[in-house]
Amino acid sequence: MITFVNRFTLTGDPEEFEKAFDETAAFLREQPGLIQYTLSRQLDDPASYVNIALWESADALRAALAHPDFGNHAKAMRGLAESSGAIFSPRLSFEAQPGEGA
């Protein structure tokens, strides 16, 4: 499993960006290997977002991004934000059990 982290800095309207992201994500949900994703907006900088996505493998992510239809889906999103992304492999993790943690 790998983690794809993509940071977005908005150049357009937040509601339009979230709609465009959701439409792009709908396409990616149909691709093999996507496990989950979370799009989060920075509290202190509403023009800053981060998407954290878990994929089965780097090859699965790369295949989805190389799909001939991906560019058409991502076009609107790219017109509303600048982005930079990177692929990470897990090293350490923690998951609270019910009743543990804060």
PDB file of C-alpha atoms in Angstrom:
ATOM      1  CA  MET A   1       0.000   0.000   0.000  1.00  0.00           C
ATOM      2  CA  ILE A   2       1.166   3.549  -0.743  1.00  0.00           C
ATOM      3  CA  THR A   3      -0.025   7.023   0.244  1.00  0.00           C
ATOM      4  CA  PHE A   4      -0.419   9.759  -2.360  1.00  0.00           C
ATOM      5  CA  VAL A   5      -0.314  13.270  -0.898  1.00  0.00           C
ATOM      6  CA  ASN A   6      -1.404  16.101  -3.158  1.00  0.00           C
ATOM      7  CA  ARG A   7      -1.363  19.725  -1.942  1.00  0.00           C
ATOM      8  CA  PHE A   8      -3.584  22.271  -3.710  1.00  0.00           C
ATOM      9  CA  THR A   9      -3.359  26.065  -3.601  1.00  0.00           C
ATOM     10  CA  LEU A  10      -6.535  27.609  -4.937  1.00  0.00           C
ATOM     11  CA  THR A  11      -6.551  30.139  -7.725  1.00  0.00           C
ATOM     12  CA  GLY A  12     -10.343  29.949  -8.068  1.00  0.00           C
ATOM     13  CA  ASP A  13     -13.557  29.559  -6.089  1.00  0.00           C
ATOM     14  CA  PRO A  14     -13.479  26.955  -3.258  1.00  0.00           C
ATOM     15  CA  GLU A  15     -16.954  25.579  -4.025  1.00  0.00           C
ATOM     16  CA  GLU A  16     -16.079  25.159  -7.709  1.00  0.00           C
ATOM     17  CA  PHE A  17     -12.804  23.472  -6.762  1.00  0.00           C
ATOM     18  CA  GLU A  18     -14.515  21.020  -4.418  1.00  0.00           C
ATOM     19  CA  LYS A  19     -17.072  20.181  -7.111  1.00  0.00           C
ATOM     20  CA  ALA A  20     -14.312  19.660  -9.706  1.00  0.00           C
ATOM     21  CA  PHE A  21     -12.331  17.549  -7.224  1.00  0.00           C
ATOM     22  CA  ASP A  22     -15.394  15.402  -6.524  1.00  0.00           C
ATOM     23  CA  GLU A  23     -15.968  14.853 -10.247  1.00  0.00           C
ATOM     24  CA  THR A  24     -12.325  13.858 -10.743  1.00  0.00           C
ATOM     25  CA  ALA A  25     -12.496  11.610  -7.673  1.00  0.00           C
ATOM     26  CA  ALA A  26     -15.577   9.877  -9.107  1.00  0.00           C
ATOM     27  CA  PHE A  27     -13.458   8.869 -12.104  1.00  0.00           C
ATOM     28  CA  LEU A  28     -10.612   7.688  -9.853  1.00  0.00           C
ATOM     29  CA  ARG A  29     -12.994   5.633  -7.688  1.00  0.00           C
ATOM     30  CA  GLU A  30     -13.667   3.534 -10.801  1.00  0.00           C
ATOM     31  CA  GLN A  31      -9.964   2.782 -11.305  1.00  0.00           C
ATOM     32  CA  PRO A  32      -8.407  -0.376  -9.876  1.00  0.00           C
ATOM     33  CA  GLY A  33      -6.347   0.078  -6.732  1.00  0.00           C
ATOM     34  CA  LEU A  34      -7.868   3.110  -5.013  1.00  0.00           C
ATOM     35  CA  ILE A  35      -8.562   2.263  -1.369  1.00  0.00           C
ATOM     36  CA  GLN A  36      -9.646   5.611   0.108  1.00  0.00           C
ATOM     37  CA  TYR A  37      -9.018   9.343  -0.013  1.00  0.00           C
ATOM     38  CA  THR A  38      -9.669  12.401   2.125  1.00  0.00           C
ATOM     39  CA  LEU A  39      -9.709  15.968   0.829  1.00  0.00           C
ATOM     40  CA  SER A  40      -9.073  18.405   3.692  1.00  0.00           C
ATOM     41  CA  ARG A  41      -9.097  22.203   3.775  1.00  0.00           C
ATOM     42  CA  GLN A  42      -6.568  24.032   5.933  1.00  0.00           C
ATOM     43  CA  LEU A  43      -8.312  25.854   8.789  1.00  0.00           C
ATOM     44  CA  ASP A  44      -5.972  28.852   8.883  1.00  0.00           C
ATOM     45  CA  ASP A  45      -5.643  29.188   5.092  1.00  0.00           C
ATOM     46  CA  PRO A  46      -8.903  28.437   3.253  1.00  0.00           C
ATOM     47  CA  ALA A  47      -7.091  28.559  -0.108  1.00  0.00           C
ATOM     48  CA  SER A  48      -5.002  25.538   0.880  1.00  0.00           C
ATOM     49  CA  TYR A  49      -6.176  21.924   0.547  1.00  0.00           C
ATOM     50  CA  VAL A  50      -4.519  18.549   0.861  1.00  0.00           C
ATOM     51  CA  ASN A  51      -5.702  15.227  -0.525  1.00  0.00           C
ATOM     52  CA  ILE A  52      -4.417  12.066   1.114  1.00  0.00           C
ATOM     53  CA  ALA A  53      -5.190   8.925  -0.871  1.00  0.00           C
ATOM     54  CA  LEU A  54      -4.352   5.304  -0.149  1.00  0.00           C
ATOM     55  CA  TRP A  55      -3.648   3.098  -3.154  1.00  0.00           C
ATOM     56  CA  GLU A  56      -2.832  -0.586  -3.385  1.00  0.00           C
ATOM     57  CA  SER A  57       0.415   0.241  -5.200  1.00  0.00           C
ATOM     58  CA  ALA A  58       2.349   2.997  -6.932  1.00  0.00           C
ATOM     59  CA  ASP A  59       1.728   1.167 -10.220  1.00  0.00           C
ATOM     60  CA  ALA A  60      -2.056   1.326  -9.679  1.00  0.00           C
ATOM     61  CA  LEU A  61      -1.888   5.075  -9.005  1.00  0.00           C
ATOM     62  CA  ARG A  62       0.364   5.697 -12.000  1.00  0.00           C
ATOM     63  CA  ALA A  63      -1.941   3.662 -14.246  1.00  0.00           C
ATOM     64  CA  ALA A  64      -4.962   5.693 -13.112  1.00  0.00           C
ATOM     65  CA  LEU A  65      -3.159   9.002 -13.726  1.00  0.00           C
ATOM     66  CA  ALA A  66      -1.956   7.776 -17.134  1.00  0.00           C
ATOM     67  CA  HIS A  67      -5.468   6.698 -18.186  1.00  0.00           C
ATOM     68  CA  PRO A  68      -6.418   8.501 -21.427  1.00  0.00           C
ATOM     69  CA  ASP A  69      -9.553   9.958 -19.802  1.00  0.00           C
ATOM     70  CA  PHE A  70      -7.881  11.288 -16.647  1.00  0.00           C
ATOM     71  CA  GLY A  71      -6.768  14.591 -18.212  1.00  0.00           C
ATOM     72  CA  ASN A  72     -10.316  15.452 -19.222  1.00  0.00           C
ATOM     73  CA  HIS A  73     -11.536  14.816 -15.678  1.00  0.00           C
ATOM     74  CA  ALA A  74      -8.749  16.816 -14.032  1.00  0.00           C
ATOM     75  CA  LYS A  75      -8.903  19.789 -16.421  1.00  0.00           C
ATOM     76  CA  ALA A  76     -11.481  21.790 -14.426  1.00  0.00           C
ATOM     77  CA  MET A  77      -9.637  21.149 -11.176  1.00  0.00           C
ATOM     78  CA  ARG A  78      -6.341  22.269 -12.693  1.00  0.00           C
ATOM     79  CA  GLY A  79      -7.993  25.529 -13.787  1.00  0.00           C
ATOM     80  CA  LEU A  80      -8.925  26.283 -10.164  1.00  0.00           C
ATOM     81  CA  ALA A  81      -5.780  25.292  -8.259  1.00  0.00           C
ATOM     82  CA  GLU A  82      -2.070  24.695  -8.495  1.00  0.00           C
ATOM     83  CA  SER A  83      -0.976  21.340  -7.132  1.00  0.00           C
ATOM     84  CA  SER A  84       2.031  19.293  -6.178  1.00  0.00           C
ATOM     85  CA  GLY A  85       1.915  15.641  -5.304  1.00  0.00           C
ATOM     86  CA  ALA A  86       4.190  12.860  -4.129  1.00  0.00           C
ATOM     87  CA  ILE A  87       3.978   9.135  -3.395  1.00  0.00           C
ATOM     88  CA  PHE A  88       4.944   7.863   0.059  1.00  0.00           C
ATOM     89  CA  SER A  89       5.418   4.372   1.490  1.00  0.00           C
ATOM     90  CA  PRO A  90       4.300   3.709   5.078  1.00  0.00           C
ATOM     91  CA  ARG A  91       6.917   3.388   7.793  1.00  0.00           C
ATOM     92  CA  LEU A  92       5.168   3.844  11.160  1.00  0.00           C
ATOM     93  CA  SER A  93       1.481   4.028  11.994  1.00  0.00           C
ATOM     94  CA  PHE A  94      -0.985   4.087  14.883  1.00  0.00           C
ATOM     95  CA  GLU A  95      -4.682   3.345  15.026  1.00  0.00           C
ATOM     96  CA  ALA A  96      -6.601   3.967  18.254  1.00  0.00           C
ATOM     97  CA  GLN A  97      -8.832   1.162  19.456  1.00  0.00           C
ATOM     98  CA  PRO A  98     -12.297   1.973  20.819  1.00  0.00           C
ATOM     99  CA  GLY A  99     -11.907   3.588  24.237  1.00  0.00           C
ATOM    100  CA  GLU A 100      -8.249   4.540  23.695  1.00  0.00           C
ATOM    101  CA  GLY A 101      -6.785   7.927  22.858  1.00  0.00           C
ATOM    102  CA  ALA A 102      -8.152  11.381  23.485  1.00  0.00           C
TER     103      ALA A 102
END
